[in-house]
mmCIF file with all atom_site columns, C-alpha atoms in Angstrom:
data_model
loop_
_atom_site.group_PDB
_atom_site.id
_atom_site.type_symbol
_atom_site.label_atom_id
_atom_site.label_alt_id
_atom_site.label_comp_id
_atom_site.label_asym_id
_atom_site.label_entity_id
_atom_site.label_seq_id
_atom_site.pdbx_PDB_ins_code
_atom_site.Cartn_x
_atom_site.Cartn_y
_atom_site.Cartn_z
_atom_site.occupancy
_atom_site.B_iso_or_equiv
_atom_site.pdbx_formal_charge
_atom_site.auth_seq_id
_atom_site.auth_comp_id
_atom_site.auth_asym_id
_atom_site.auth_atom_id
_atom_site.pdbx_PDB_model_num
ATOM 1   C CA . UNK A 1 1   ? 19.223  19.385  2.715   1.00 0.00 ? 86  UNK A CA 1
ATOM 2   C CA . UNK A 1 2   ? 21.268  20.161  -0.397  1.00 0.00 ? 87  UNK A CA 1
ATOM 3   C CA . UNK A 1 3   ? 23.945  22.109  1.499   1.00 0.00 ? 88  UNK A CA 1
ATOM 4   C CA . UNK A 1 4   ? 23.786  20.024  4.668   1.00 0.00 ? 89  UNK A CA 1
ATOM 5   C CA . UNK A 1 5   ? 25.354  16.805  5.840   1.00 0.00 ? 90  UNK A CA 1
ATOM 6   C CA . UNK A 1 6   ? 23.017  13.835  5.881   1.00 0.00 ? 91  UNK A CA 1
ATOM 7   C CA . UNK A 1 7   ? 21.607  12.466  9.127   1.00 0.00 ? 92  UNK A CA 1
ATOM 8   C CA . UNK A 1 8   ? 22.109  8.788   9.935   1.00 0.00 ? 93  UNK A CA 1
ATOM 9   C CA . UNK A 1 9   ? 18.926  8.375   12.025  1.00 0.00 ? 94  UNK A CA 1
ATOM 10  C CA . UNK A 1 10  ? 19.413  4.609   12.181  1.00 0.00 ? 95  UNK A CA 1
ATOM 11  C CA . UNK A 1 11  ? 17.805  4.051   15.590  1.00 0.00 ? 96  UNK A CA 1
ATOM 12  C CA . UNK A 1 12  ? 14.800  6.347   14.937  1.00 0.00 ? 97  UNK A CA 1
ATOM 13  C CA . UNK A 1 13  ? 14.314  4.625   11.577  1.00 0.00 ? 98  UNK A CA 1
ATOM 14  C CA . UNK A 1 14  ? 14.343  1.182   13.206  1.00 0.00 ? 99  UNK A CA 1
ATOM 15  C CA . UNK A 1 15  ? 11.701  2.288   15.712  1.00 0.00 ? 100 UNK A CA 1
ATOM 16  C CA . UNK A 1 16  ? 9.648   3.997   13.009  1.00 0.00 ? 101 UNK A CA 1
ATOM 17  C CA . UNK A 1 17  ? 9.656   1.024   10.631  1.00 0.00 ? 102 UNK A CA 1
ATOM 18  C CA . UNK A 1 18  ? 9.101   -1.467  13.439  1.00 0.00 ? 103 UNK A CA 1
ATOM 19  C CA . UNK A 1 19  ? 6.108   0.510   14.729  1.00 0.00 ? 104 UNK A CA 1
ATOM 20  C CA . UNK A 1 20  ? 4.509   0.586   11.283  1.00 0.00 ? 105 UNK A CA 1
ATOM 21  C CA . UNK A 1 21  ? 5.318   -3.100  10.782  1.00 0.00 ? 106 UNK A CA 1
ATOM 22  C CA . UNK A 1 22  ? 3.599   -4.123  14.030  1.00 0.00 ? 107 UNK A CA 1
ATOM 23  C CA . UNK A 1 23  ? 0.618   -1.877  13.267  1.00 0.00 ? 108 UNK A CA 1
ATOM 24  C CA . UNK A 1 24  ? 0.309   -3.342  9.756   1.00 0.00 ? 109 UNK A CA 1
ATOM 25  C CA . UNK A 1 25  ? 0.644   -6.930  10.996  1.00 0.00 ? 110 UNK A CA 1
ATOM 26  C CA . UNK A 1 26  ? -2.196  -6.455  13.490  1.00 0.00 ? 111 UNK A CA 1
ATOM 27  C CA . UNK A 1 27  ? -4.262  -4.700  10.810  1.00 0.00 ? 112 UNK A CA 1
ATOM 28  C CA . UNK A 1 28  ? -3.642  -7.472  8.285   1.00 0.00 ? 113 UNK A CA 1
ATOM 29  C CA . UNK A 1 29  ? -4.591  -10.193 10.777  1.00 0.00 ? 114 UNK A CA 1
ATOM 30  C CA . UNK A 1 30  ? -7.772  -8.472  11.970  1.00 0.00 ? 115 UNK A CA 1
ATOM 31  C CA . UNK A 1 31  ? -9.084  -7.313  8.585   1.00 0.00 ? 116 UNK A CA 1
ATOM 32  C CA . UNK A 1 32  ? -7.863  -10.492 6.874   1.00 0.00 ? 117 UNK A CA 1
ATOM 33  C CA . UNK A 1 33  ? -9.742  -12.681 9.344   1.00 0.00 ? 118 UNK A CA 1
ATOM 34  C CA . UNK A 1 34  ? -12.919 -10.676 8.770   1.00 0.00 ? 119 UNK A CA 1
ATOM 35  C CA . UNK A 1 35  ? -12.590 -10.772 4.975   1.00 0.00 ? 120 UNK A CA 1
ATOM 36  C CA . UNK A 1 36  ? -11.907 -14.513 5.067   1.00 0.00 ? 121 UNK A CA 1
ATOM 37  C CA . UNK A 1 37  ? -15.026 -15.036 7.183   1.00 0.00 ? 122 UNK A CA 1
ATOM 38  C CA . UNK A 1 38  ? -17.165 -13.095 4.686   1.00 0.00 ? 123 UNK A CA 1
ATOM 39  C CA . UNK A 1 39  ? -15.647 -15.009 1.763   1.00 0.00 ? 124 UNK A CA 1
ATOM 40  C CA . UNK A 1 40  ? -16.202 -18.406 3.373   1.00 0.00 ? 125 UNK A CA 1
ATOM 41  C CA . UNK A 1 41  ? -19.741 -17.722 4.599   1.00 0.00 ? 126 UNK A CA 1
ATOM 42  C CA . UNK A 1 42  ? -21.217 -15.329 2.040   1.00 0.00 ? 127 UNK A CA 1
ATOM 43  C CA . UNK A 1 43  ? -19.036 -15.551 -1.070  1.00 0.00 ? 128 UNK A CA 1
ATOM 44  C CA . UNK A 1 44  ? -16.981 -13.240 -3.276  1.00 0.00 ? 129 UNK A CA 1
ATOM 45  C CA . UNK A 1 45  ? -19.756 -10.824 -4.215  1.00 0.00 ? 130 UNK A CA 1
ATOM 46  C CA . UNK A 1 46  ? -20.595 -10.109 -0.599  1.00 0.00 ? 131 UNK A CA 1
ATOM 47  C CA . UNK A 1 47  ? -16.916 -9.611  0.281   1.00 0.00 ? 132 UNK A CA 1
ATOM 48  C CA . UNK A 1 48  ? -16.685 -6.945  -2.436  1.00 0.00 ? 133 UNK A CA 1
ATOM 49  C CA . UNK A 1 49  ? -20.056 -5.232  -1.991  1.00 0.00 ? 134 UNK A CA 1
ATOM 50  C CA . UNK A 1 50  ? -20.738 -5.573  1.740   1.00 0.00 ? 135 UNK A CA 1
ATOM 51  C CA . UNK A 1 51  ? -20.387 -2.303  3.673   1.00 0.00 ? 136 UNK A CA 1
ATOM 52  C CA . UNK A 1 52  ? -20.306 -4.082  7.034   1.00 0.00 ? 137 UNK A CA 1
ATOM 53  C CA . UNK A 1 53  ? -16.501 -3.862  6.871   1.00 0.00 ? 138 UNK A CA 1
ATOM 54  C CA . UNK A 1 54  ? -16.888 -0.193  7.797   1.00 0.00 ? 139 UNK A CA 1
ATOM 55  C CA . UNK A 1 55  ? -19.093 -0.742  10.842  1.00 0.00 ? 140 UNK A CA 1
ATOM 56  C CA . UNK A 1 56  ? -18.422 -4.305  12.053  1.00 0.00 ? 141 UNK A CA 1
ATOM 57  C CA . UNK A 1 57  ? -17.415 -4.584  15.738  1.00 0.00 ? 142 UNK A CA 1
ATOM 58  C CA . UNK A 1 58  ? -13.699 -5.091  14.975  1.00 0.00 ? 143 UNK A CA 1
ATOM 59  C CA . UNK A 1 59  ? -13.242 -4.186  11.311  1.00 0.00 ? 144 UNK A CA 1
ATOM 60  C CA . UNK A 1 60  ? -14.592 -0.643  11.749  1.00 0.00 ? 145 UNK A CA 1
ATOM 61  C CA . UNK A 1 61  ? -11.707 0.213   14.081  1.00 0.00 ? 146 UNK A CA 1
ATOM 62  C CA . UNK A 1 62  ? -9.085  -1.107  11.675  1.00 0.00 ? 147 UNK A CA 1
ATOM 63  C CA . UNK A 1 63  ? -10.771 0.593   8.716   1.00 0.00 ? 148 UNK A CA 1
ATOM 64  C CA . UNK A 1 64  ? -10.655 3.924   10.546  1.00 0.00 ? 149 UNK A CA 1
ATOM 65  C CA . UNK A 1 65  ? -7.079  3.280   11.717  1.00 0.00 ? 150 UNK A CA 1
ATOM 66  C CA . UNK A 1 66  ? -6.079  2.485   8.128   1.00 0.00 ? 151 UNK A CA 1
ATOM 67  C CA . UNK A 1 67  ? -7.431  5.784   6.831   1.00 0.00 ? 152 UNK A CA 1
ATOM 68  C CA . UNK A 1 68  ? -5.777  7.798   9.613   1.00 0.00 ? 153 UNK A CA 1
ATOM 69  C CA . UNK A 1 69  ? -2.446  5.957   9.180   1.00 0.00 ? 154 UNK A CA 1
ATOM 70  C CA . UNK A 1 70  ? -1.945  7.399   5.708   1.00 0.00 ? 155 UNK A CA 1
ATOM 71  C CA . UNK A 1 71  ? -1.024  10.764  7.266   1.00 0.00 ? 156 UNK A CA 1
ATOM 72  C CA . UNK A 1 72  ? 1.812   9.561   9.568   1.00 0.00 ? 157 UNK A CA 1
ATOM 73  C CA . UNK A 1 73  ? 3.100   7.276   6.785   1.00 0.00 ? 158 UNK A CA 1
ATOM 74  C CA . UNK A 1 74  ? 4.221   10.464  5.058   1.00 0.00 ? 159 UNK A CA 1
ATOM 75  C CA . UNK A 1 75  ? 6.993   10.366  7.675   1.00 0.00 ? 160 UNK A CA 1
ATOM 76  C CA . UNK A 1 76  ? 8.779   7.878   5.381   1.00 0.00 ? 161 UNK A CA 1
ATOM 77  C CA . UNK A 1 77  ? 9.502   10.794  3.071   1.00 0.00 ? 162 UNK A CA 1
ATOM 78  C CA . UNK A 1 78  ? 11.016  12.846  5.902   1.00 0.00 ? 163 UNK A CA 1
ATOM 79  C CA . UNK A 1 79  ? 13.512  10.065  6.627   1.00 0.00 ? 164 UNK A CA 1
ATOM 80  C CA . UNK A 1 80  ? 14.453  9.846   2.953   1.00 0.00 ? 165 UNK A CA 1
ATOM 81  C CA . UNK A 1 81  ? 15.073  13.592  2.750   1.00 0.00 ? 166 UNK A CA 1
ATOM 82  C CA . UNK A 1 82  ? 17.005  13.882  6.026   1.00 0.00 ? 167 UNK A CA 1
ATOM 83  C CA . UNK A 1 83  ? 19.174  10.889  5.127   1.00 0.00 ? 168 UNK A CA 1
ATOM 84  C CA . UNK A 1 84  ? 19.721  12.358  1.637   1.00 0.00 ? 169 UNK A CA 1
ATOM 85  C CA . UNK A 1 85  ? 18.551  9.260   -0.197  1.00 0.00 ? 170 UNK A CA 1
ATOM 86  C CA . UNK A 1 86  ? 17.013  9.320   -3.642  1.00 0.00 ? 171 UNK A CA 1
ATOM 87  C CA . UNK A 1 87  ? 13.382  10.465  -3.505  1.00 0.00 ? 172 UNK A CA 1
ATOM 88  C CA . UNK A 1 88  ? 11.723  8.893   -6.533  1.00 0.00 ? 173 UNK A CA 1
ATOM 89  C CA . UNK A 1 89  ? 8.445   9.985   -8.091  1.00 0.00 ? 174 UNK A CA 1
ATOM 90  C CA . UNK A 1 90  ? 6.763   6.660   -7.295  1.00 0.00 ? 175 UNK A CA 1
ATOM 91  C CA . UNK A 1 91  ? 7.332   7.179   -3.565  1.00 0.00 ? 176 UNK A CA 1
ATOM 92  C CA . UNK A 1 92  ? 5.723   10.570  -3.010  1.00 0.00 ? 177 UNK A CA 1
ATOM 93  C CA . UNK A 1 93  ? 3.071   10.117  -5.712  1.00 0.00 ? 178 UNK A CA 1
ATOM 94  C CA . UNK A 1 94  ? 1.981   6.839   -4.136  1.00 0.00 ? 179 UNK A CA 1
ATOM 95  C CA . UNK A 1 95  ? 1.866   8.236   -0.590  1.00 0.00 ? 180 UNK A CA 1
ATOM 96  C CA . UNK A 1 96  ? -0.102  11.357  -1.509  1.00 0.00 ? 181 UNK A CA 1
ATOM 97  C CA . UNK A 1 97  ? -2.676  9.698   -3.784  1.00 0.00 ? 182 UNK A CA 1
ATOM 98  C CA . UNK A 1 98  ? -3.335  6.795   -1.384  1.00 0.00 ? 183 UNK A CA 1
ATOM 99  C CA . UNK A 1 99  ? -3.987  9.292   1.403   1.00 0.00 ? 184 UNK A CA 1
ATOM 100 C CA . UNK A 1 100 ? -6.374  11.365  -0.718  1.00 0.00 ? 185 UNK A CA 1
ATOM 101 C CA . UNK A 1 101 ? -8.227  8.361   -2.140  1.00 0.00 ? 186 UNK A CA 1
ATOM 102 C CA . UNK A 1 102 ? -8.537  6.614   1.230   1.00 0.00 ? 187 UNK A CA 1
ATOM 103 C CA . UNK A 1 103 ? -10.113 9.650   2.860   1.00 0.00 ? 188 UNK A CA 1
ATOM 104 C CA . UNK A 1 104 ? -12.257 10.324  -0.202  1.00 0.00 ? 189 UNK A CA 1
ATOM 105 C CA . UNK A 1 105 ? -13.610 6.757   -0.243  1.00 0.00 ? 190 UNK A CA 1
ATOM 106 C CA . UNK A 1 106 ? -14.025 6.259   3.486   1.00 0.00 ? 191 UNK A CA 1
ATOM 107 C CA . UNK A 1 107 ? -16.560 9.071   3.807   1.00 0.00 ? 192 UNK A CA 1
ATOM 108 C CA . UNK A 1 108 ? -18.852 7.260   1.316   1.00 0.00 ? 193 UNK A CA 1
ATOM 109 C CA . UNK A 1 109 ? -17.999 3.743   2.589   1.00 0.00 ? 194 UNK A CA 1
ATOM 110 C CA . UNK A 1 110 ? -17.726 2.522   -0.984  1.00 0.00 ? 195 UNK A CA 1
ATOM 111 C CA . UNK A 1 111 ? -17.737 -1.124  -2.020  1.00 0.00 ? 196 UNK A CA 1
ATOM 112 C CA . UNK A 1 112 ? -14.366 -2.837  -2.393  1.00 0.00 ? 197 UNK A CA 1
ATOM 113 C CA . UNK A 1 113 ? -12.822 -1.017  0.563   1.00 0.00 ? 198 UNK A CA 1
ATOM 114 C CA . UNK A 1 114 ? -12.391 -4.210  2.553   1.00 0.00 ? 199 UNK A CA 1
ATOM 115 C CA . UNK A 1 115 ? -10.253 -5.704  -0.215  1.00 0.00 ? 200 UNK A CA 1
ATOM 116 C CA . UNK A 1 116 ? -8.206  -2.557  -0.727  1.00 0.00 ? 201 UNK A CA 1
ATOM 117 C CA . UNK A 1 117 ? -7.438  -2.112  2.975   1.00 0.00 ? 202 UNK A CA 1
ATOM 118 C CA . UNK A 1 118 ? -6.681  -5.765  3.686   1.00 0.00 ? 203 UNK A CA 1
ATOM 119 C CA . UNK A 1 119 ? -4.268  -6.019  0.751   1.00 0.00 ? 204 UNK A CA 1
ATOM 120 C CA . UNK A 1 120 ? -2.502  -2.824  1.758   1.00 0.00 ? 205 UNK A CA 1
ATOM 121 C CA . UNK A 1 121 ? -2.171  -3.925  5.368   1.00 0.00 ? 206 UNK A CA 1
ATOM 122 C CA . UNK A 1 122 ? -0.711  -7.248  4.228   1.00 0.00 ? 207 UNK A CA 1
ATOM 123 C CA . UNK A 1 123 ? 1.863   -5.746  1.869   1.00 0.00 ? 208 UNK A CA 1
ATOM 124 C CA . UNK A 1 124 ? 2.872   -3.095  4.420   1.00 0.00 ? 209 UNK A CA 1
ATOM 125 C CA . UNK A 1 125 ? 3.288   -5.743  7.127   1.00 0.00 ? 210 UNK A CA 1
ATOM 126 C CA . UNK A 1 126 ? 5.983   -7.417  5.035   1.00 0.00 ? 211 UNK A CA 1
ATOM 127 C CA . UNK A 1 127 ? 7.459   -4.203  3.626   1.00 0.00 ? 212 UNK A CA 1
ATOM 128 C CA . UNK A 1 128 ? 7.932   -2.369  6.923   1.00 0.00 ? 213 UNK A CA 1
ATOM 129 C CA . UNK A 1 129 ? 9.312   -5.526  8.545   1.00 0.00 ? 214 UNK A CA 1
ATOM 130 C CA . UNK A 1 130 ? 11.899  -5.593  5.761   1.00 0.00 ? 215 UNK A CA 1
ATOM 131 C CA . UNK A 1 131 ? 12.701  -1.894  6.294   1.00 0.00 ? 216 UNK A CA 1
ATOM 132 C CA . UNK A 1 132 ? 13.098  -2.445  10.049  1.00 0.00 ? 217 UNK A CA 1
ATOM 133 C CA . UNK A 1 133 ? 15.510  -5.340  9.512   1.00 0.00 ? 218 UNK A CA 1
ATOM 134 C CA . UNK A 1 134 ? 17.560  -3.359  7.001   1.00 0.00 ? 219 UNK A CA 1
ATOM 135 C CA . UNK A 1 135 ? 17.694  -0.296  9.262   1.00 0.00 ? 220 UNK A CA 1
ATOM 136 C CA . UNK A 1 136 ? 18.817  -2.509  12.161  1.00 0.00 ? 221 UNK A CA 1
ATOM 137 C CA . UNK A 1 137 ? 21.768  -3.696  10.092  1.00 0.00 ? 222 UNK A CA 1
ATOM 138 C CA . UNK A 1 138 ? 20.554  -7.195  9.202   1.00 0.00 ? 223 UNK A CA 1
ATOM 139 C CA . UNK A 1 139 ? 21.490  -8.547  5.790   1.00 0.00 ? 224 UNK A CA 1
ATOM 140 C CA . UNK A 1 140 ? 18.308  -9.449  3.959   1.00 0.00 ? 225 UNK A CA 1
ATOM 141 C CA . UNK A 1 141 ? 18.334  -11.274 0.642   1.00 0.00 ? 226 UNK A CA 1
ATOM 142 C CA . UNK A 1 142 ? 17.731  -9.159  -2.453  1.00 0.00 ? 227 UNK A CA 1
ATOM 143 C CA . UNK A 1 143 ? 15.092  -11.709 -3.437  1.00 0.00 ? 228 UNK A CA 1
ATOM 144 C CA . UNK A 1 144 ? 13.010  -10.582 -0.457  1.00 0.00 ? 229 UNK A CA 1
ATOM 145 C CA . UNK A 1 145 ? 12.923  -7.024  -1.823  1.00 0.00 ? 230 UNK A CA 1
ATOM 146 C CA . UNK A 1 146 ? 11.931  -8.392  -5.236  1.00 0.00 ? 231 UNK A CA 1
ATOM 147 C CA . UNK A 1 147 ? 9.132   -10.376 -3.607  1.00 0.00 ? 232 UNK A CA 1
ATOM 148 C CA . UNK A 1 148 ? 7.789   -7.224  -1.944  1.00 0.00 ? 233 UNK A CA 1
ATOM 149 C CA . UNK A 1 149 ? 7.699   -5.336  -5.247  1.00 0.00 ? 234 UNK A CA 1
ATOM 150 C CA . UNK A 1 150 ? 6.009   -8.278  -6.967  1.00 0.00 ? 235 UNK A CA 1
ATOM 151 C CA . UNK A 1 151 ? 3.397   -8.379  -4.189  1.00 0.00 ? 236 UNK A CA 1
ATOM 152 C CA . UNK A 1 152 ? 2.783   -4.661  -4.754  1.00 0.00 ? 237 UNK A CA 1
ATOM 153 C CA . UNK A 1 153 ? 2.321   -5.252  -8.491  1.00 0.00 ? 238 UNK A CA 1
ATOM 154 C CA . UNK A 1 154 ? -0.084  -8.102  -7.717  1.00 0.00 ? 239 UNK A CA 1
ATOM 155 C CA . UNK A 1 155 ? -1.980  -5.844  -5.328  1.00 0.00 ? 240 UNK A CA 1
ATOM 156 C CA . UNK A 1 156 ? -2.520  -3.303  -8.119  1.00 0.00 ? 241 UNK A CA 1
ATOM 157 C CA . UNK A 1 157 ? -3.817  -5.965  -10.494 1.00 0.00 ? 242 UNK A CA 1
ATOM 158 C CA . UNK A 1 158 ? -6.259  -7.296  -7.903  1.00 0.00 ? 243 UNK A CA 1
ATOM 159 C CA . UNK A 1 159 ? -7.335  -3.712  -7.186  1.00 0.00 ? 244 UNK A CA 1
ATOM 160 C CA . UNK A 1 160 ? -8.246  -3.273  -10.869 1.00 0.00 ? 245 UNK A CA 1
ATOM 161 C CA . UNK A 1 161 ? -10.196 -6.544  -10.828 1.00 0.00 ? 246 UNK A CA 1
ATOM 162 C CA . UNK A 1 162 ? -12.114 -5.477  -7.708  1.00 0.00 ? 247 UNK A CA 1
ATOM 163 C CA . UNK A 1 163 ? -12.970 -2.162  -9.384  1.00 0.00 ? 248 UNK A CA 1
ATOM 164 C CA . UNK A 1 164 ? -14.302 -4.053  -12.394 1.00 0.00 ? 249 UNK A CA 1
ATOM 165 C CA . UNK A 1 165 ? -16.437 -6.268  -10.145 1.00 0.00 ? 250 UNK A CA 1
ATOM 166 C CA . UNK A 1 166 ? -17.779 -3.260  -8.238  1.00 0.00 ? 251 UNK A CA 1
ATOM 167 C CA . UNK A 1 167 ? -18.727 -1.548  -11.495 1.00 0.00 ? 252 UNK A CA 1
ATOM 168 C CA . UNK A 1 168 ? -20.399 -4.701  -12.864 1.00 0.00 ? 253 UNK A CA 1
ATOM 169 C CA . UNK A 1 169 ? -22.413 -5.423  -9.731  1.00 0.00 ? 254 UNK A CA 1
ATOM 170 C CA . UNK A 1 170 ? -23.212 -1.751  -9.242  1.00 0.00 ? 255 UNK A CA 1
ATOM 171 C CA . UNK A 1 171 ? -25.226 -1.911  -12.464 1.00 0.00 ? 256 UNK A CA 1
ATOM 172 C CA . UNK A 1 172 ? -27.391 -4.548  -10.781 1.00 0.00 ? 257 UNK A CA 1
ATOM 173 C CA . UNK A 1 173 ? -27.896 -2.273  -7.770  1.00 0.00 ? 258 UNK A CA 1
ATOM 174 C CA . UNK A 1 174 ? -25.917 -4.576  -5.480  1.00 0.00 ? 259 UNK A CA 1
ATOM 175 C CA . UNK A 1 175 ? -22.734 -2.582  -4.877  1.00 0.00 ? 260 UNK A CA 1
ATOM 176 C CA . UNK A 1 176 ? -22.844 0.795   -3.078  1.00 0.00 ? 261 UNK A CA 1
ATOM 177 C CA . UNK A 1 177 ? -20.430 2.947   -5.047  1.00 0.00 ? 262 UNK A CA 1
ATOM 178 C CA . UNK A 1 178 ? -20.448 5.548   -7.792  1.00 0.00 ? 263 UNK A CA 1
ATOM 179 C CA . UNK A 1 179 ? -18.804 5.808   -11.196 1.00 0.00 ? 264 UNK A CA 1
ATOM 180 C CA . UNK A 1 180 ? -16.588 8.759   -10.265 1.00 0.00 ? 265 UNK A CA 1
ATOM 181 C CA . UNK A 1 181 ? -14.996 6.801   -7.419  1.00 0.00 ? 266 UNK A CA 1
ATOM 182 C CA . UNK A 1 182 ? -14.403 3.757   -9.613  1.00 0.00 ? 267 UNK A CA 1
ATOM 183 C CA . UNK A 1 183 ? -12.824 5.899   -12.337 1.00 0.00 ? 268 UNK A CA 1
ATOM 184 C CA . UNK A 1 184 ? -10.410 7.595   -9.923  1.00 0.00 ? 269 UNK A CA 1
ATOM 185 C CA . UNK A 1 185 ? -9.600  4.305   -8.225  1.00 0.00 ? 270 UNK A CA 1
ATOM 186 C CA . UNK A 1 186 ? -8.913  2.590   -11.561 1.00 0.00 ? 271 UNK A CA 1
ATOM 187 C CA . UNK A 1 187 ? -6.663  5.418   -12.743 1.00 0.00 ? 272 UNK A CA 1
ATOM 188 C CA . UNK A 1 188 ? -4.789  5.245   -9.441  1.00 0.00 ? 273 UNK A CA 1
ATOM 189 C CA . UNK A 1 189 ? -4.304  1.472   -9.531  1.00 0.00 ? 274 UNK A CA 1
ATOM 190 C CA . UNK A 1 190 ? -3.322  1.409   -13.202 1.00 0.00 ? 275 UNK A CA 1
ATOM 191 C CA . UNK A 1 191 ? -0.771  4.175   -12.679 1.00 0.00 ? 276 UNK A CA 1
ATOM 192 C CA . UNK A 1 192 ? 0.660   2.294   -9.686  1.00 0.00 ? 277 UNK A CA 1
ATOM 193 C CA . UNK A 1 193 ? 0.861   -0.875  -11.759 1.00 0.00 ? 278 UNK A CA 1
ATOM 194 C CA . UNK A 1 194 ? 2.860   0.878   -14.495 1.00 0.00 ? 279 UNK A CA 1
ATOM 195 C CA . UNK A 1 195 ? 5.148   2.656   -12.013 1.00 0.00 ? 280 UNK A CA 1
ATOM 196 C CA . UNK A 1 196 ? 5.847   -0.443  -9.910  1.00 0.00 ? 281 UNK A CA 1
ATOM 197 C CA . UNK A 1 197 ? 6.544   -2.509  -13.042 1.00 0.00 ? 282 UNK A CA 1
ATOM 198 C CA . UNK A 1 198 ? 8.968   0.183   -14.199 1.00 0.00 ? 283 UNK A CA 1
ATOM 199 C CA . UNK A 1 199 ? 10.598  0.246   -10.765 1.00 0.00 ? 284 UNK A CA 1
ATOM 200 C CA . UNK A 1 200 ? 10.939  -3.553  -10.752 1.00 0.00 ? 285 UNK A CA 1
ATOM 201 C CA . UNK A 1 201 ? 12.555  -3.535  -14.189 1.00 0.00 ? 286 UNK A CA 1
ATOM 202 C CA . UNK A 1 202 ? 14.992  -0.723  -13.326 1.00 0.00 ? 287 UNK A CA 1
ATOM 203 C CA . UNK A 1 203 ? 15.863  -1.928  -9.819  1.00 0.00 ? 288 UNK A CA 1
ATOM 204 C CA . UNK A 1 204 ? 16.230  -5.637  -10.456 1.00 0.00 ? 289 UNK A CA 1
ATOM 205 C CA . UNK A 1 205 ? 16.389  -6.508  -14.151 1.00 0.00 ? 290 UNK A CA 1
ATOM 206 C CA . UNK A 1 206 ? 18.545  -3.636  -15.455 1.00 0.00 ? 291 UNK A CA 1
ATOM 207 C CA . UNK A 1 207 ? 20.922  -3.618  -12.471 1.00 0.00 ? 292 UNK A CA 1
ATOM 208 C CA . UNK A 1 208 ? 21.350  -7.394  -12.674 1.00 0.00 ? 293 UNK A CA 1
ATOM 209 C CA . UNK A 1 209 ? 22.232  -7.166  -16.367 1.00 0.00 ? 294 UNK A CA 1
ATOM 210 C CA . UNK A 1 210 ? 24.731  -4.370  -15.709 1.00 0.00 ? 295 UNK A CA 1
ATOM 211 C CA . UNK A 1 211 ? 26.322  -6.354  -12.893 1.00 0.00 ? 296 UNK A CA 1
ATOM 212 C CA . UNK A 1 212 ? 26.565  -9.413  -15.154 1.00 0.00 ? 297 UNK A CA 1
ATOM 213 C CA . UNK A 1 213 ? 28.252  -7.394  -17.897 1.00 0.00 ? 298 UNK A CA 1
ATOM 214 C CA . UNK A 1 214 ? 30.702  -5.889  -15.386 1.00 0.00 ? 299 UNK A CA 1
ATOM 215 C CA . UNK A 1 215 ? 31.723  -9.394  -14.289 1.00 0.00 ? 300 UNK A CA 1
#
């Protein structure tokens, strides 16, 4: 695209973001309801270690849909390139590693997957709704974008905590996982945490300070 004019693609982007928003909202509601039921009836340990998330009547569909959705979500990158927007490392690194880890973990139905998928569905429900509104030309408060990034940072922290719990309970023979998966998952979540914190600082703190100095 370096020598080409950028494409606007506003209407396709609205439809794209809206489709992913609706998909994520349904996913968040269905998996969230299941996770809440497990938490309320069987407790935290069961919600982390229970593999029924992968084969429950409803949750198994949304678990499978989640894993498959990581491939079409790469379409976000195509829009960025065609519209000649800045493609940052965090974007493509995050998309590629989530796809690889999701497929890698799903085949073994490892513990903690219910938490990881439900959190991701929830964050994406808000994020893609925000993208759809922006693409449609609505003015959305900057604070809303900050809230999304903060929710992503929180998601990474909770992901690290879940990994710790899986590792601890795995030693007692109660969590079906393996050390290699936990190591890769922890590296992934920690790297996301650092990158999202850096993005938050650069996008909101630094720019705000520069704007204040300019005034």
